[in-house]
PDB file of C-alpha atoms in Angstrom:
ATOM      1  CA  UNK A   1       4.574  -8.415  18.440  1.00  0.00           C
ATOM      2  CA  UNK A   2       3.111 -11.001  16.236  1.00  0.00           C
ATOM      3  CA  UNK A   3       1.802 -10.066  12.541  1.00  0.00           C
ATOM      4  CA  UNK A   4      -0.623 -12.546  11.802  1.00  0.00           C
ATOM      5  CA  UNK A   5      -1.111 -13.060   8.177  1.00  0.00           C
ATOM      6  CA  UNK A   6      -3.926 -14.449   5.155  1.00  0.00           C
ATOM      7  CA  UNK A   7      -3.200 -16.140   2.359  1.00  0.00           C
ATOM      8  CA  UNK A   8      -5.135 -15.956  -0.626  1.00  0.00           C
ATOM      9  CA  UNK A   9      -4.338 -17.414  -3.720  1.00  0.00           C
ATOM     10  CA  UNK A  10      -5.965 -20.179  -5.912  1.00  0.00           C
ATOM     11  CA  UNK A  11      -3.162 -22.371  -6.594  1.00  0.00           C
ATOM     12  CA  UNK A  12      -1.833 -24.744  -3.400  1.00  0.00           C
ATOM     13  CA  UNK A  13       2.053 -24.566  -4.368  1.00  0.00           C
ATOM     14  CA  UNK A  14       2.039 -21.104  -4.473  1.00  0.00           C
ATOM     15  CA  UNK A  15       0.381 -20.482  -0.816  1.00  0.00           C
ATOM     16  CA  UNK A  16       2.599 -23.378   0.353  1.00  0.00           C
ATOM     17  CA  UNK A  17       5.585 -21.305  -0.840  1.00  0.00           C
ATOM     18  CA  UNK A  18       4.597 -18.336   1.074  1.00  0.00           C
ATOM     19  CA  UNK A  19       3.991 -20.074   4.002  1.00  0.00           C
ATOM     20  CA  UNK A  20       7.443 -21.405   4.280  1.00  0.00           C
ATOM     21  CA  UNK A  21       9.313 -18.180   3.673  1.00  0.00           C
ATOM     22  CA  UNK A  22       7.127 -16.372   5.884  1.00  0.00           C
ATOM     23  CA  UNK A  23       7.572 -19.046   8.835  1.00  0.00           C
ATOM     24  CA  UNK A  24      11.296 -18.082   8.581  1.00  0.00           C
ATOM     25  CA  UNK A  25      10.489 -15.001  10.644  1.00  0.00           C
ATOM     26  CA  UNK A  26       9.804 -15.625  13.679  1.00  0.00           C
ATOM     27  CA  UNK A  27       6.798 -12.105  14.212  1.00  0.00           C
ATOM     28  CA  UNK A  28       4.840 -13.672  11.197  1.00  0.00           C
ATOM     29  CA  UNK A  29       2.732 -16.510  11.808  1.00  0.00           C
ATOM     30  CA  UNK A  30       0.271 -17.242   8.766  1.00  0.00           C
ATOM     31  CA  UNK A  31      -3.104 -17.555  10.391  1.00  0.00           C
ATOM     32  CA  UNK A  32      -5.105 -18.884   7.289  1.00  0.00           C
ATOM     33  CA  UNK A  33      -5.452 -19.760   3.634  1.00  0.00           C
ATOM     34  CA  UNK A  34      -8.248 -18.488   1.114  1.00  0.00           C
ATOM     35  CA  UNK A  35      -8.284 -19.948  -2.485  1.00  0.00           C
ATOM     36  CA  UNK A  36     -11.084 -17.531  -3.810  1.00  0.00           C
ATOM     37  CA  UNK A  37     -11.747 -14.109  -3.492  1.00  0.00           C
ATOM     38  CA  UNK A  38     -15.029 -15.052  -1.742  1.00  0.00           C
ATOM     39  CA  UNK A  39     -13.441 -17.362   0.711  1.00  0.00           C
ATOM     40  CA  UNK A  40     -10.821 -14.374   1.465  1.00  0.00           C
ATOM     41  CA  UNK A  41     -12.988 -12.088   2.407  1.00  0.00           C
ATOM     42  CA  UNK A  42     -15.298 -15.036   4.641  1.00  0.00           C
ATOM     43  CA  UNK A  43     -11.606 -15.887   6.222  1.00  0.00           C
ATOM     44  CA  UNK A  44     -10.830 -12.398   6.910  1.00  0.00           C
ATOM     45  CA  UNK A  45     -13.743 -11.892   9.053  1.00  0.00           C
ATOM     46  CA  UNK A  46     -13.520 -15.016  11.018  1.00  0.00           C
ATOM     47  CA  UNK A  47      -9.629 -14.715  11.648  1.00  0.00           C
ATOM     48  CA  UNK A  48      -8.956 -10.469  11.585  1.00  0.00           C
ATOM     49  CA  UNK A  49      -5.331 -10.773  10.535  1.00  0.00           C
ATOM     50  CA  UNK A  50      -3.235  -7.978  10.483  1.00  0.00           C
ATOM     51  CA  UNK A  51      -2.042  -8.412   6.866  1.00  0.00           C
ATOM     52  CA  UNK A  52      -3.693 -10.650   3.773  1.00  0.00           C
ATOM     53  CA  UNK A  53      -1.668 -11.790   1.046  1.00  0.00           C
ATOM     54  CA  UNK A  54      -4.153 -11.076  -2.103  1.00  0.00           C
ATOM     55  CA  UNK A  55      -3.606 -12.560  -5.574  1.00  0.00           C
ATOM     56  CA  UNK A  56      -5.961 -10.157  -8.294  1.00  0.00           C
ATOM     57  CA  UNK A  57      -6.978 -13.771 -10.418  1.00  0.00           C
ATOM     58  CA  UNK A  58      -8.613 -16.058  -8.869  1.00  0.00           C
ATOM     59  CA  UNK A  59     -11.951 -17.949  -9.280  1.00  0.00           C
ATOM     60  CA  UNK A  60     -15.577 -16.201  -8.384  1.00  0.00           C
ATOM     61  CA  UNK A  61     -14.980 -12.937  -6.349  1.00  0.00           C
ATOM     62  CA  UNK A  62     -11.198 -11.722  -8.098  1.00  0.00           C
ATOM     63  CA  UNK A  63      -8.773  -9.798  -5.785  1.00  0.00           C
ATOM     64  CA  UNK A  64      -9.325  -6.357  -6.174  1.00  0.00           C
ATOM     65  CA  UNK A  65     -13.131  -6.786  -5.137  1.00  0.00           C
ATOM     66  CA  UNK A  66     -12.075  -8.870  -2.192  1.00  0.00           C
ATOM     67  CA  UNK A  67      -9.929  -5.795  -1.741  1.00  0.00           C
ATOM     68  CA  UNK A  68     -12.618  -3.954  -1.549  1.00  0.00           C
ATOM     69  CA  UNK A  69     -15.031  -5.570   0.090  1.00  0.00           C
ATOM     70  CA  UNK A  70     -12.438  -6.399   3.401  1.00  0.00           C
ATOM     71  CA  UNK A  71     -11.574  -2.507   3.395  1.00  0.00           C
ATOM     72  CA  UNK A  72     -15.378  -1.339   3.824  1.00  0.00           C
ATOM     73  CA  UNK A  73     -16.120  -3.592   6.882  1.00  0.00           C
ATOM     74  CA  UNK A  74     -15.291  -1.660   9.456  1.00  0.00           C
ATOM     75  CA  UNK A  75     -14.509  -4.699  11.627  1.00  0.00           C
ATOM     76  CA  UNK A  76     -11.716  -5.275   9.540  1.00  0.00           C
ATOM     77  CA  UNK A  77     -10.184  -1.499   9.776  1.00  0.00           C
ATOM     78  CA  UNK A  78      -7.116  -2.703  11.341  1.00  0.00           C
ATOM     79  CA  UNK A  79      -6.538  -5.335   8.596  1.00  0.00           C
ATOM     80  CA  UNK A  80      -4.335  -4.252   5.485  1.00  0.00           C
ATOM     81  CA  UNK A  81      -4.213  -5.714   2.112  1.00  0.00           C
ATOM     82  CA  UNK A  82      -0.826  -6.501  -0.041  1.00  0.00           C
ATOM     83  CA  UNK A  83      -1.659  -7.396  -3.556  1.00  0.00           C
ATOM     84  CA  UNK A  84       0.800  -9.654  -4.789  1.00  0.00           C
ATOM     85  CA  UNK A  85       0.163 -10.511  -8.302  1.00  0.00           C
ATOM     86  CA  UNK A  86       2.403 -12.118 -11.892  1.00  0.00           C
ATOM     87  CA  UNK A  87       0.747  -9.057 -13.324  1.00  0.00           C
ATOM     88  CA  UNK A  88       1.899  -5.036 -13.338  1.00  0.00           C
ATOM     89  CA  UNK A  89      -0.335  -3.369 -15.467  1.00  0.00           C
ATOM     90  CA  UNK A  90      -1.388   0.202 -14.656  1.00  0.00           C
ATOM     91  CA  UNK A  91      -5.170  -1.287 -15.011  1.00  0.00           C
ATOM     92  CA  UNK A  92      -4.169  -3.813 -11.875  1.00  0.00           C
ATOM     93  CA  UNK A  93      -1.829  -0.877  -9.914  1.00  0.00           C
ATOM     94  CA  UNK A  94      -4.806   1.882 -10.196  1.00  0.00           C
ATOM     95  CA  UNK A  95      -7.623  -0.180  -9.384  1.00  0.00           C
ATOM     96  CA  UNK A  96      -5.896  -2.425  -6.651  1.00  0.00           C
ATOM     97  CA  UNK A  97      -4.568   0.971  -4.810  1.00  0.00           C
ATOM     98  CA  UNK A  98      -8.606   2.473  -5.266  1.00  0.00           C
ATOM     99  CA  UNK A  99      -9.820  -0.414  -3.884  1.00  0.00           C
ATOM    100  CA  UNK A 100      -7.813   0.290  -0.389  1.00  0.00           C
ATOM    101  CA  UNK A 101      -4.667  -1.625  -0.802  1.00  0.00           C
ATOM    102  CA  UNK A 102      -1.540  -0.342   1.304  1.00  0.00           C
ATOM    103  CA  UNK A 103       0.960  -2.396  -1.238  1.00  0.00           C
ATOM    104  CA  UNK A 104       1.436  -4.084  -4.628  1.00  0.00           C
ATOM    105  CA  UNK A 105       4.315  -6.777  -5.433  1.00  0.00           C
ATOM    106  CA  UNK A 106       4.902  -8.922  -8.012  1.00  0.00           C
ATOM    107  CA  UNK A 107       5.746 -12.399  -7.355  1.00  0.00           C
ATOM    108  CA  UNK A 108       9.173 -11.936  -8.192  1.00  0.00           C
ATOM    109  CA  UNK A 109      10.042 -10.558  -5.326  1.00  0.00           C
ATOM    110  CA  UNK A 110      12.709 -12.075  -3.470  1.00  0.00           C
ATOM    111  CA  UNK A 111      12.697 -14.029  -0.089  1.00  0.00           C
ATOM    112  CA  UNK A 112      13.398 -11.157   2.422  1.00  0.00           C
ATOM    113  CA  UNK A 113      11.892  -8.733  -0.032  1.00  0.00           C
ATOM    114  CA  UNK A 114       8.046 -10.420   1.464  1.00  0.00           C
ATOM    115  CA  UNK A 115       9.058 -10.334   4.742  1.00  0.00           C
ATOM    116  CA  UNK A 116       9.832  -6.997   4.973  1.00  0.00           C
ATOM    117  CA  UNK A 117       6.553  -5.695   2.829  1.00  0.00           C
ATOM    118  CA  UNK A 118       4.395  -7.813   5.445  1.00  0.00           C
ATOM    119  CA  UNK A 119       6.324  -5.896   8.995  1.00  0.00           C
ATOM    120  CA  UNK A 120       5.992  -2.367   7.110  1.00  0.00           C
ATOM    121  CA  UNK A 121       2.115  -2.768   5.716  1.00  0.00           C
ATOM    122  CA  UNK A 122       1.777  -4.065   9.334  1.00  0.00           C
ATOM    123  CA  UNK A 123       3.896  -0.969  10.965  1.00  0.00           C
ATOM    124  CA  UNK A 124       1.297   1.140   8.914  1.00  0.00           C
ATOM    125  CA  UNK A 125       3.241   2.109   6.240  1.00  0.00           C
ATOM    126  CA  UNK A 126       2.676   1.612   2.848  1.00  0.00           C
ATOM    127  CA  UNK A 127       4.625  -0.512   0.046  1.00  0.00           C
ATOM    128  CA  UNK A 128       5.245  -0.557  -3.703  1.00  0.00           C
ATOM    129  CA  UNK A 129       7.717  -2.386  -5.470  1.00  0.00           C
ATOM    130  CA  UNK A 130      10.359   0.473  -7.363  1.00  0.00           C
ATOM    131  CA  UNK A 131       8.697  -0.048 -10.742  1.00  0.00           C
ATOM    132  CA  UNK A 132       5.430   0.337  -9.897  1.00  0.00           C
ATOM    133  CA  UNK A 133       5.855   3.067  -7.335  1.00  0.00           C
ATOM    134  CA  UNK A 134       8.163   5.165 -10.565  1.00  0.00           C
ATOM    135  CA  UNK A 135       4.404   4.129 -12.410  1.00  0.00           C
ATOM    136  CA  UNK A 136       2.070   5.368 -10.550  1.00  0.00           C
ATOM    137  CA  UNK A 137       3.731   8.827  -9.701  1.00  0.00           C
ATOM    138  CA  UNK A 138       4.059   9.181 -13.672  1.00  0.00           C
ATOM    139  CA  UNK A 139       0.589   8.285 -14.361  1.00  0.00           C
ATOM    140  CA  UNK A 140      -0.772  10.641 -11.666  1.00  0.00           C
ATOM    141  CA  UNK A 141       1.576  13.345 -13.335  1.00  0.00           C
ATOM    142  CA  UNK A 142       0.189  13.024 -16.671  1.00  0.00           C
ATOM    143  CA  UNK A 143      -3.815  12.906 -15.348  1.00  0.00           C
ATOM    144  CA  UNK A 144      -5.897  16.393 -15.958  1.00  0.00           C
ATOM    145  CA  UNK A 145      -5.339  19.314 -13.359  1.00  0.00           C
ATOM    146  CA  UNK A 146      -8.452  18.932 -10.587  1.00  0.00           C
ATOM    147  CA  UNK A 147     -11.579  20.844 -11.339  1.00  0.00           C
ATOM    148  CA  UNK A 148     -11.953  24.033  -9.973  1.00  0.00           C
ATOM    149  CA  UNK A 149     -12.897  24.743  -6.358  1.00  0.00           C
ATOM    150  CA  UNK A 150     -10.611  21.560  -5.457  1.00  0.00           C
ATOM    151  CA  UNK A 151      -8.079  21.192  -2.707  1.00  0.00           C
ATOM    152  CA  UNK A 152     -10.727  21.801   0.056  1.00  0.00           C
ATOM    153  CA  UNK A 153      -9.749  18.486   2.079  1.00  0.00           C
ATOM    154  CA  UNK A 154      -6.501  19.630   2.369  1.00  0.00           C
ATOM    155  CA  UNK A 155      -7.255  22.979   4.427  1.00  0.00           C
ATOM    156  CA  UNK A 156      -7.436  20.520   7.983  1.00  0.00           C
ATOM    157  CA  UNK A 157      -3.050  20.316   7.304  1.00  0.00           C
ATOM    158  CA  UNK A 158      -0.488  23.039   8.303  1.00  0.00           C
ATOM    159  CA  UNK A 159       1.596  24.603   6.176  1.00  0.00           C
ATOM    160  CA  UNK A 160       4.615  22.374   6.995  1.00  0.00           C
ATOM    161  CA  UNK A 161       2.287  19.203   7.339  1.00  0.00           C
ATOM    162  CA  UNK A 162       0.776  20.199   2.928  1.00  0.00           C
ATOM    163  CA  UNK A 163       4.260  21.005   2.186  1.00  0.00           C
ATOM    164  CA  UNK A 164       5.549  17.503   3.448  1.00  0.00           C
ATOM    165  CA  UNK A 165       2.455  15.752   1.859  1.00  0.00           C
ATOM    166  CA  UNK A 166       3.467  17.420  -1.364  1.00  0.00           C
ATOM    167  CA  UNK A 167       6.962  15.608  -1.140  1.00  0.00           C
ATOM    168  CA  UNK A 168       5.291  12.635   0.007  1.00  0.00           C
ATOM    169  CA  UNK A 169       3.423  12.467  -3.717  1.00  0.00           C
ATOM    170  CA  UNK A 170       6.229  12.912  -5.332  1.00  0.00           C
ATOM    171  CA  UNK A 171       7.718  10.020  -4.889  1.00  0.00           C
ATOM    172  CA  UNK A 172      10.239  11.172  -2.119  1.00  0.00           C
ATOM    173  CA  UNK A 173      11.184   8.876   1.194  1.00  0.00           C
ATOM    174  CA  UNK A 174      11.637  10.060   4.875  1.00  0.00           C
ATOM    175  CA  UNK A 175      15.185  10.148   4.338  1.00  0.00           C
ATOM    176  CA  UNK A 176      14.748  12.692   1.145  1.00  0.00           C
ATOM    177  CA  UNK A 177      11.955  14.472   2.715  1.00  0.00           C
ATOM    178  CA  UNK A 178      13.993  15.677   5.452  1.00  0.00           C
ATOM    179  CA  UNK A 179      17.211  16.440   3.605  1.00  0.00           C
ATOM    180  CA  UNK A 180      14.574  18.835   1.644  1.00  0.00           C
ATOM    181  CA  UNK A 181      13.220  20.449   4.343  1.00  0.00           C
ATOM    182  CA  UNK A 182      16.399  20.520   6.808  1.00  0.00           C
ATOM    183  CA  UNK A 183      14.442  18.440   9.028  1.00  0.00           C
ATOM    184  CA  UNK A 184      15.169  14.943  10.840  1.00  0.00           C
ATOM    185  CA  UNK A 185      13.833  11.682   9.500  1.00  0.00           C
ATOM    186  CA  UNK A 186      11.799  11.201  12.450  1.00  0.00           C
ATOM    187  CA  UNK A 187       9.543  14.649  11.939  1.00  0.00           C
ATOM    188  CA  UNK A 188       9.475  13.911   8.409  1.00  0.00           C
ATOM    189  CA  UNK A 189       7.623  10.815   9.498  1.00  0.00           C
ATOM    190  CA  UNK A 190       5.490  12.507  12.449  1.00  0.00           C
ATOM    191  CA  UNK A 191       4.138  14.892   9.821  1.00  0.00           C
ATOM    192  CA  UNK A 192       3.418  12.266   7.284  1.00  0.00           C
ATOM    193  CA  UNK A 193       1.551  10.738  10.222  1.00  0.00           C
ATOM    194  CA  UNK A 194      -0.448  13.413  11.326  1.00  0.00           C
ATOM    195  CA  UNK A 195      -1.600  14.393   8.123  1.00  0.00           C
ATOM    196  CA  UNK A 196      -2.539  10.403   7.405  1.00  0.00           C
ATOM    197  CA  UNK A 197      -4.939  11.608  10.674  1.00  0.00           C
ATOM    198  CA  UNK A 198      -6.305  14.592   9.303  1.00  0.00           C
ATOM    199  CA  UNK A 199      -7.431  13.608   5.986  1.00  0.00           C
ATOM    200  CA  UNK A 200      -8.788  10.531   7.991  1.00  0.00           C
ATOM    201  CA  UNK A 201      -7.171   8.143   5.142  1.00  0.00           C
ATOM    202  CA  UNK A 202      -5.295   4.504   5.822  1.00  0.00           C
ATOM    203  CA  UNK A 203      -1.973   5.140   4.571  1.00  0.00           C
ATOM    204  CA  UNK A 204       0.862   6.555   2.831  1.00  0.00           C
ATOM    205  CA  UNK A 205      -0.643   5.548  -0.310  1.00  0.00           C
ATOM    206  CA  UNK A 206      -4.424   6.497  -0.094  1.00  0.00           C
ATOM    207  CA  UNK A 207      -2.343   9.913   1.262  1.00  0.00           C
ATOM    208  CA  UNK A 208      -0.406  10.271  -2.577  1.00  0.00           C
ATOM    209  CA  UNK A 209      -3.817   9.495  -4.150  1.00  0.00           C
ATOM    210  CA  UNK A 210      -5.584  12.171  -2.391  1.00  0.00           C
ATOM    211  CA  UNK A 211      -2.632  14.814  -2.841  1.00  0.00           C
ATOM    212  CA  UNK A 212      -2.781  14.326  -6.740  1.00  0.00           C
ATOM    213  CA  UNK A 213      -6.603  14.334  -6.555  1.00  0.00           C
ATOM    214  CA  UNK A 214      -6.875  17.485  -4.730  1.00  0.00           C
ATOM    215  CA  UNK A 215      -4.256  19.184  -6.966  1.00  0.00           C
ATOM    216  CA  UNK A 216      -1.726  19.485  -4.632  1.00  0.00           C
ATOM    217  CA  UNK A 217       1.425  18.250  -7.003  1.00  0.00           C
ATOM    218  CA  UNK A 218       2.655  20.113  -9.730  1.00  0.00           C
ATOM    219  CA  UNK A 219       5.078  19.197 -12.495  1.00  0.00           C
ATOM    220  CA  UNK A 220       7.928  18.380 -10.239  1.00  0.00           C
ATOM    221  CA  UNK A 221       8.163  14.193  -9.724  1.00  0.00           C
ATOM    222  CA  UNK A 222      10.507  11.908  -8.011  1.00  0.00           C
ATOM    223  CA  UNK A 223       9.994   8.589  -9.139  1.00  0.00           C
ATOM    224  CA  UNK A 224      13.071   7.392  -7.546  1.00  0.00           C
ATOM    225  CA  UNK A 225      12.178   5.178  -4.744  1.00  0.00           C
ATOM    226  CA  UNK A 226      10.542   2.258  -3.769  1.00  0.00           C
ATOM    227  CA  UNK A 227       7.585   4.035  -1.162  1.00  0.00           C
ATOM    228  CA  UNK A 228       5.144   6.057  -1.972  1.00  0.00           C
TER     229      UNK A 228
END
């Protein structure tokens, strides 16, 4: 199956770069090219790719409201967002992951490193470099408990499906998960998914975010690994 793919970023050399690593494998074929966050979002809609390549600065419409704007059209509910930025400031991670993204690299990453963020966004999973992914689960860890009365979202999961979403937020993989529970890799995942259903949320990220919101993660963290 073919990912098809968006880029968006002001500056030529750097979309030409992407294009040529990303032509190396053979299921990615970059569709288009956006240089504004306007443009992006007008692209988007025309083409429907599976995955867009978002920079956060760029000139008019930035990023993160492109972001935002692609995930409320609900013609575009099959498209995900990557941001790829220079920048890795909580300020960029919190409000790029609020804004519906389902992963955030820095332009450092290496060759095969993009290839494989764009086939697991695309698989529906959801990415974030190691550093940002240890980041986020410490910021969330730090943030006030929930108000009172919370958690009521989270009464549509099982007992085994919370208890796995728990893990999820706290930083741990499929692999850990099911060493945790004595379970195999594969339910670890078919629980993740089901809950992703039942709280009627994109992804594996947008699933942490709720968790944490709802109050379901404690003191314990895991900030070990590079999904979350």
């Amino acid at each position: 199956m073919t990912i098809t793919v968006l880029l968006a970023d002001d500056q030529h050399l750097v979309r030409a770069g992407f294009r040529s690593l990303l032509k190396r494998d053979r299921g990615i074929v970059v569709a288009g090219e956006a240089s504004t966050g306007d443009e992006a979002v007008r692209t988007a809609r025309a083409l429907r790719p599976d995955i867009v390549l978002m920079d956060i600065r760029m000139p008019g419409l930035d990023g993160i409201a492109a972001t935002r704007q692609i995930m409320a059209d609900p013609d575009l509910r099959d498209c995900r967002v990557i941001i790829l930025t220079t920048f890795e400031t909580d300020e960029y991670v919190f409000a790029a992951l609020e804004a519906g993204a389902s992963g955030f690299l820095t332009k450092e990453v290496d060759p095969e490193g993009l290839r494989h963020a764009v086939r697991v966004v695309a698989a529906g999973e959801a990415l974030l470099s190691p550093s940002v992914t240890r980041r986020v689960v410490k910021q969330f860890a730090h943030r006030p408990a929930p108000a009172p009365g919370g958690g009521t979202r989270l009464a549509a999961l099982t007992a085994r499906e919370r208890e796995v979403v728990q893990l999820v937020a706290t930083g741990l993989s499929n692999e850990d998960i099911a060493r945790e529970l004595v379970i195999s890799p594969l339910t670890a995942k078919t629980h993740i998914t089901r809950a992703i259903a039942r709280l009627g949320v994109r992804d594996r990220v947008q699933l942490v975010i709720l968790a944490y919101e709802e109050g379901l993660v404690g003191e314990r963290t895991h900030p070990n690994t590079d999904h979350a």
